[in-house]
XYZ file of C-alpha atoms in Angstrom:
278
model
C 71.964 -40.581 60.530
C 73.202 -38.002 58.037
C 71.991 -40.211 55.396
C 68.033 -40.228 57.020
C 68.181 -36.675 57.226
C 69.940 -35.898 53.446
C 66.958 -38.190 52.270
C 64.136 -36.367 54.341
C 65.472 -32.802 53.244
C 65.655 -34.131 49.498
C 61.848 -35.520 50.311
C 60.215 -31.703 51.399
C 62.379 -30.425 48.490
C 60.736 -32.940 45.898
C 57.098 -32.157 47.098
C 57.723 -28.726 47.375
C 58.587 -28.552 43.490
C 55.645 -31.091 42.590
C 53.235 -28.252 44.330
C 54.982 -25.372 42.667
C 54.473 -27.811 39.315
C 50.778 -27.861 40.003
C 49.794 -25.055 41.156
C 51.508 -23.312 37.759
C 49.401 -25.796 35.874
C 46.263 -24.784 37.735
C 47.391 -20.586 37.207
C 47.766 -21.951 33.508
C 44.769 -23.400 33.208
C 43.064 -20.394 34.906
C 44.644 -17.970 32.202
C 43.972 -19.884 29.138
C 40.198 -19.830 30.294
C 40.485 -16.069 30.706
C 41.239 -15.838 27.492
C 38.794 -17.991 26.032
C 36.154 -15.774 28.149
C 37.706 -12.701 26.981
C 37.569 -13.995 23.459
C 33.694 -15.274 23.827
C 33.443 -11.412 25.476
C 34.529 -9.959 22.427
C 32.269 -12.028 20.078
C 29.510 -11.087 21.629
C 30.421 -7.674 22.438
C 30.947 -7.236 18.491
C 27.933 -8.981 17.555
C 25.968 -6.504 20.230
C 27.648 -3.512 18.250
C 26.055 -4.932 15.021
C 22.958 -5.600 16.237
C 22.634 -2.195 17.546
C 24.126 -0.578 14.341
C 21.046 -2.835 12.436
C 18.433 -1.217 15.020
C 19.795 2.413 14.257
C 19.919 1.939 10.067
C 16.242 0.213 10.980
C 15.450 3.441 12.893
C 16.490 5.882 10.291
C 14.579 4.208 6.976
C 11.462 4.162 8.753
C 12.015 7.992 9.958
C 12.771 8.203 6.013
C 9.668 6.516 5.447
C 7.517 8.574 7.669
C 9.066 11.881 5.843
C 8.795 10.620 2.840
C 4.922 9.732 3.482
C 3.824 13.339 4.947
C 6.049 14.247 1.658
C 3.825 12.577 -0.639
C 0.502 12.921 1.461
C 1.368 16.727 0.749
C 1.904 16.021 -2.762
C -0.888 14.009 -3.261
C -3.130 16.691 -2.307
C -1.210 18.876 -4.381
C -1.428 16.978 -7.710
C -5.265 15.982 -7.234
C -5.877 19.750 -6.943
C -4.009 20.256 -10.222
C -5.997 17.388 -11.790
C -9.547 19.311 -10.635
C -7.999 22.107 -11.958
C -7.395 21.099 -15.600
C -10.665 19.097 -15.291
C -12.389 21.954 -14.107
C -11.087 24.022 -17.643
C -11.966 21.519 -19.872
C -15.350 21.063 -19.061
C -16.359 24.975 -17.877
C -18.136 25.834 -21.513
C -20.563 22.723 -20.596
C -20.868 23.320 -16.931
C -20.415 27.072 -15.307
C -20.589 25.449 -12.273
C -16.750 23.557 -12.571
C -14.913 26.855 -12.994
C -13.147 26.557 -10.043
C -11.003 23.072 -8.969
C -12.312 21.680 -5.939
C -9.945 21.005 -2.809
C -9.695 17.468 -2.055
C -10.394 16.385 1.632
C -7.070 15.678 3.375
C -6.035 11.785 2.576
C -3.166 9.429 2.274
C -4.764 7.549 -0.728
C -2.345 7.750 -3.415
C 0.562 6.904 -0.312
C -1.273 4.006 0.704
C -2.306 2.516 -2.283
C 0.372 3.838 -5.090
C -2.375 3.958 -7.800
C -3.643 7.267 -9.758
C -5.977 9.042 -7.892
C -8.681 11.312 -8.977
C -11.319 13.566 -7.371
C -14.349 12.029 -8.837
C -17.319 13.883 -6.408
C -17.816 16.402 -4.228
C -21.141 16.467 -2.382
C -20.466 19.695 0.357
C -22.814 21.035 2.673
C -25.779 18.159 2.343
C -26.499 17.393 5.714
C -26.876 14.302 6.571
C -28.419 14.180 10.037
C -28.792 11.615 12.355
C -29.687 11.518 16.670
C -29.701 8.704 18.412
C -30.241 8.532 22.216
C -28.310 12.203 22.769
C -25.503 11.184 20.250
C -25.985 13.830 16.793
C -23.982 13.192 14.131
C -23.937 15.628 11.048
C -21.931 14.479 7.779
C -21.985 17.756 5.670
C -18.799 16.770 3.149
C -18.562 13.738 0.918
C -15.836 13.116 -1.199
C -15.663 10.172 -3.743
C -12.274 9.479 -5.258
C -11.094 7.099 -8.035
C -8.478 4.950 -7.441
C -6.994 2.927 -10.576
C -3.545 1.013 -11.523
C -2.772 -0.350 -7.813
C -0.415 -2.988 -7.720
C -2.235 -6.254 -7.250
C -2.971 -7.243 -3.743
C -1.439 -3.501 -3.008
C -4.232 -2.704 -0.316
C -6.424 -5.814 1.386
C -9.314 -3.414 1.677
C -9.769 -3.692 -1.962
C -9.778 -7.337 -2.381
C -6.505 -7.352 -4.333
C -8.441 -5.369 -7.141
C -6.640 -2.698 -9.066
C -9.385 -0.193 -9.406
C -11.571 0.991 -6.646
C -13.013 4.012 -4.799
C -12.505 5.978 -1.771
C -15.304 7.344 -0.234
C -14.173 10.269 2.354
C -16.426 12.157 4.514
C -16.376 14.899 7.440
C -18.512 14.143 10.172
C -19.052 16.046 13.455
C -20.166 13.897 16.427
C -21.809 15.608 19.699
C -23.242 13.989 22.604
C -25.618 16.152 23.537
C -26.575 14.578 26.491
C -25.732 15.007 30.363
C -24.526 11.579 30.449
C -21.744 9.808 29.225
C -22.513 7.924 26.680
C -20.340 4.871 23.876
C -20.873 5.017 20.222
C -18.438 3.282 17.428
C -19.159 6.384 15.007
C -19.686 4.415 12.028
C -21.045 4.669 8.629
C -21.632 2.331 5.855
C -22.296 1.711 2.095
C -25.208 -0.934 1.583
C -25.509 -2.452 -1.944
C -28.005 -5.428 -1.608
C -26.668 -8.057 1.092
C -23.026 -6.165 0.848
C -21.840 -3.755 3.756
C -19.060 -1.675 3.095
C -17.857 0.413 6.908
C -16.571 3.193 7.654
C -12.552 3.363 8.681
C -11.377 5.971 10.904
C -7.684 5.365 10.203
C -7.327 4.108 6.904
C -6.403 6.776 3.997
C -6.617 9.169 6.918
C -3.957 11.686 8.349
C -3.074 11.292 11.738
C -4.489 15.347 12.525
C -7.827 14.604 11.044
C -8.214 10.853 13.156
C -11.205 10.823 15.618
C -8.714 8.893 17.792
C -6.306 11.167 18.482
C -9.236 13.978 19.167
C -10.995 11.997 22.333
C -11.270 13.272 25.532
C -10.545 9.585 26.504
C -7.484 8.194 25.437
C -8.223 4.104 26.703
C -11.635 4.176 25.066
C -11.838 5.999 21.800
C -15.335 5.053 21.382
C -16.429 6.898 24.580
C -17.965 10.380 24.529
C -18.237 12.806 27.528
C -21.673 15.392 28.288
C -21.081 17.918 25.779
C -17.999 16.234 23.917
C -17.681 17.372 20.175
C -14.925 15.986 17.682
C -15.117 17.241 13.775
C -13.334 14.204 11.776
C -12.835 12.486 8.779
C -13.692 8.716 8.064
C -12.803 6.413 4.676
C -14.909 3.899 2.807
C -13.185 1.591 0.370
C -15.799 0.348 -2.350
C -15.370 -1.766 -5.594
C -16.261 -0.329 -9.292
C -19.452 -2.306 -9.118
C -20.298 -0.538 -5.915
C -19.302 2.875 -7.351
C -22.210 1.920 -10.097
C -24.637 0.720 -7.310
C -24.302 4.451 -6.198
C -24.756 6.317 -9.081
C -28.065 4.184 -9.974
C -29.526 4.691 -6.377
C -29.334 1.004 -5.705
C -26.858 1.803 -2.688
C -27.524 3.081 0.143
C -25.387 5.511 2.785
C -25.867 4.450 6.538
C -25.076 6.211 9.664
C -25.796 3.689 12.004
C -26.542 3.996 15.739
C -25.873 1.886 18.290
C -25.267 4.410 21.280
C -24.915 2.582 24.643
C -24.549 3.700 28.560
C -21.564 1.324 29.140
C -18.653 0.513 27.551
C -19.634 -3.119 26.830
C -22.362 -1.802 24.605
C -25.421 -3.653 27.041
C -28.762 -2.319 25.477
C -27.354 -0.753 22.356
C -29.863 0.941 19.929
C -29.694 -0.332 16.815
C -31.527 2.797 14.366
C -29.919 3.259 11.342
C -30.801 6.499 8.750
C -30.036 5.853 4.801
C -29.743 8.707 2.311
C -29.118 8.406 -1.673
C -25.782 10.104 -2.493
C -26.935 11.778 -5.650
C -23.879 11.773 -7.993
C-alpha cells in the first residue's frame, strides 16, 4: 500500500515538472519572438528616421532652389537692364532715341532656360485692340528678347534648339459685359501654316500670372461682369520665326473664342492680326 501511494506521489511530481518544463519552453519561445519583433521594430523604426531625414534634406534644396530662382529672376532683370544700358551708349550718336536703357518686362527667361539673354525690342504703348462678345482685350507692351547658348534640349518649348526668342507682352482683359462670360486669353504668332501660343506661366513670375489674379480660383479661364486682370503672357519662337517677323510675313493674333459656359458650347471664333513693326 505504501508502495501504490510512493509511486502515485512520484507520478503528480513527474508531471508537475514536465508542465513547469513546457511551459518555460513556451515563456522562451514567447521572449525570443519579442526580441525578434523588437529587433524588426528597430529596423524599421531606423529606416523611418532616414526616410524622413531624406524628405527634410529634399525639402530644404528645393526651398534653396526656389531662393535661388527669385535670386536670379532679380538678377536677370538686373543684368538685361545693364546690357540696354551699354547698348543704349553705344549706339546714341546714330539714334537719339536709345539714350536711355529700356526696363525689361518682368521674366524668368535666363532662370528657365540658362542661356544669354538680351532685350532685343520694345514696342510700348501700340494698342492692340480687340472685343469679342463683351470680352476687350488691350495689349499695349511687347517685348522681344533673344535667347542664345541654351544647353541642348534645355527648354522643350524650343525644340531642343539653342537659340530662340521670347516674345513677352502685357495685356489687360475686361469683360465688359453683365454676364459671365469664359475666354482662354490667348495670343499667337502665325508664320505660314505654323502657330506659335501664348503661355501664361512659362518665363513668367508668379505676381504677374493671370492665374493667380482670377476672381475664380477652379476656373482660371472664367471672367465675372466687370472683372479686369492686367497680366503678362510668353511666346517662345525659333530664329526663323524671329525673321518671319521682321519681314512682315508673321502675323500677331489675339484670338477670340469667348463662350457663355464653361464647356466653351457656341464659342466665337474672330481672330484680329497686327504686323509687329520691328
Amino acid at each position: 500500500m505504501k508502495k501504490a501511494l510512493l509511486l502515485v506521489v512520484s507520478l503528480v511530481i513527474l508531471l508537475a515538472a514536465c508542465g513547469k518544463d513546457d511551459e518555460q519552453k513556451n515563456l522562451e519561445q514567447e521572449i525570443k519572438s519579442l526580441e525578434r519583433s523588437t529587433k524588426d521594430f528597430q529596423k524599421d523604426k531606423a529606416s523611418l528616421e532616414k526616410e524622413n531625414e531624406k524628405l527634410k534634406d529634399s525639402i530644404k534644396d528645393k526651398e534653396d532652389e526656389l531662393d535661388k530662382l527669385k535670386s536670379e529672376s532679380d538678377s536677370s532683370q538686373s543684368d538685361t537692364s545693364k546690357k540696354d544700358s551699354s547698348k543704349s551708349k553705344e549706339t546714341s550718336s546714330n539714334d537719339s532715341s536709345d539714350k536711355s536703357a529700356k526696363k525689361p518686362l518682368p521674366n524668368t527667361i535666363r532662370t528657365s532656360t540658362t542661356g544669354d539673354v538680351t532685350l532685343m525690342n520694345d514696342l510700348n504703348n501700340k494698342q492692340f485692340q480687340f472685343e469679342d462678345r463683351g470680352m476687350k482685350v488691350v495689349v499695349d507692351h511687347i517685348q522681344i528678347f533673344q535667347v542664345n547658348n541654351m544647353p541642348e534640349g534645355q527648354v522643350l518649348l524650343f525644340n531642343g534648339a539653342k537659340d530662340g526668342y521670347v516674345v513677352i507682352y502685357e495685356v489687360t482683359t475686361e469683360n465688359t459685359s453683365k454676364q459671365k462670360l469664359y475666354y482662354d486669353n490667348t495670343t499667337s504668332i502665325v508664320d505660314g501654316n505654323h502657330e506659335q501660343r501664348s503661355d501664361y506661366a512659362s518665363f513668367i513670375p508668379d505676381s504677374h500670372n493671370e492665374k493667380y489674379m482670377k476672381k475664380s480660383k477652379e476656373n482660371t479661364d472664367e471672367y465675372q461682369p466687370g472683372e479686369q486682370t492686367k497680366s503678362l503672357k510668353s511666346i517662345p519662337i525659333s530664329v526663323e520665326a524671329y525673321k518671319a517677323i521682321k519681314d512682315k510675313r508673321a502675323k500677331f493674333n489675339i484670338n477670340g473664342g469667348v463662350s457663355h459656359t464653361s464647356t466653351f458650347d457656341n464659342a466665337t471664333s474672330n481672330v484680329k492680326s497686327f504686323n509687329l513693326d520691328i
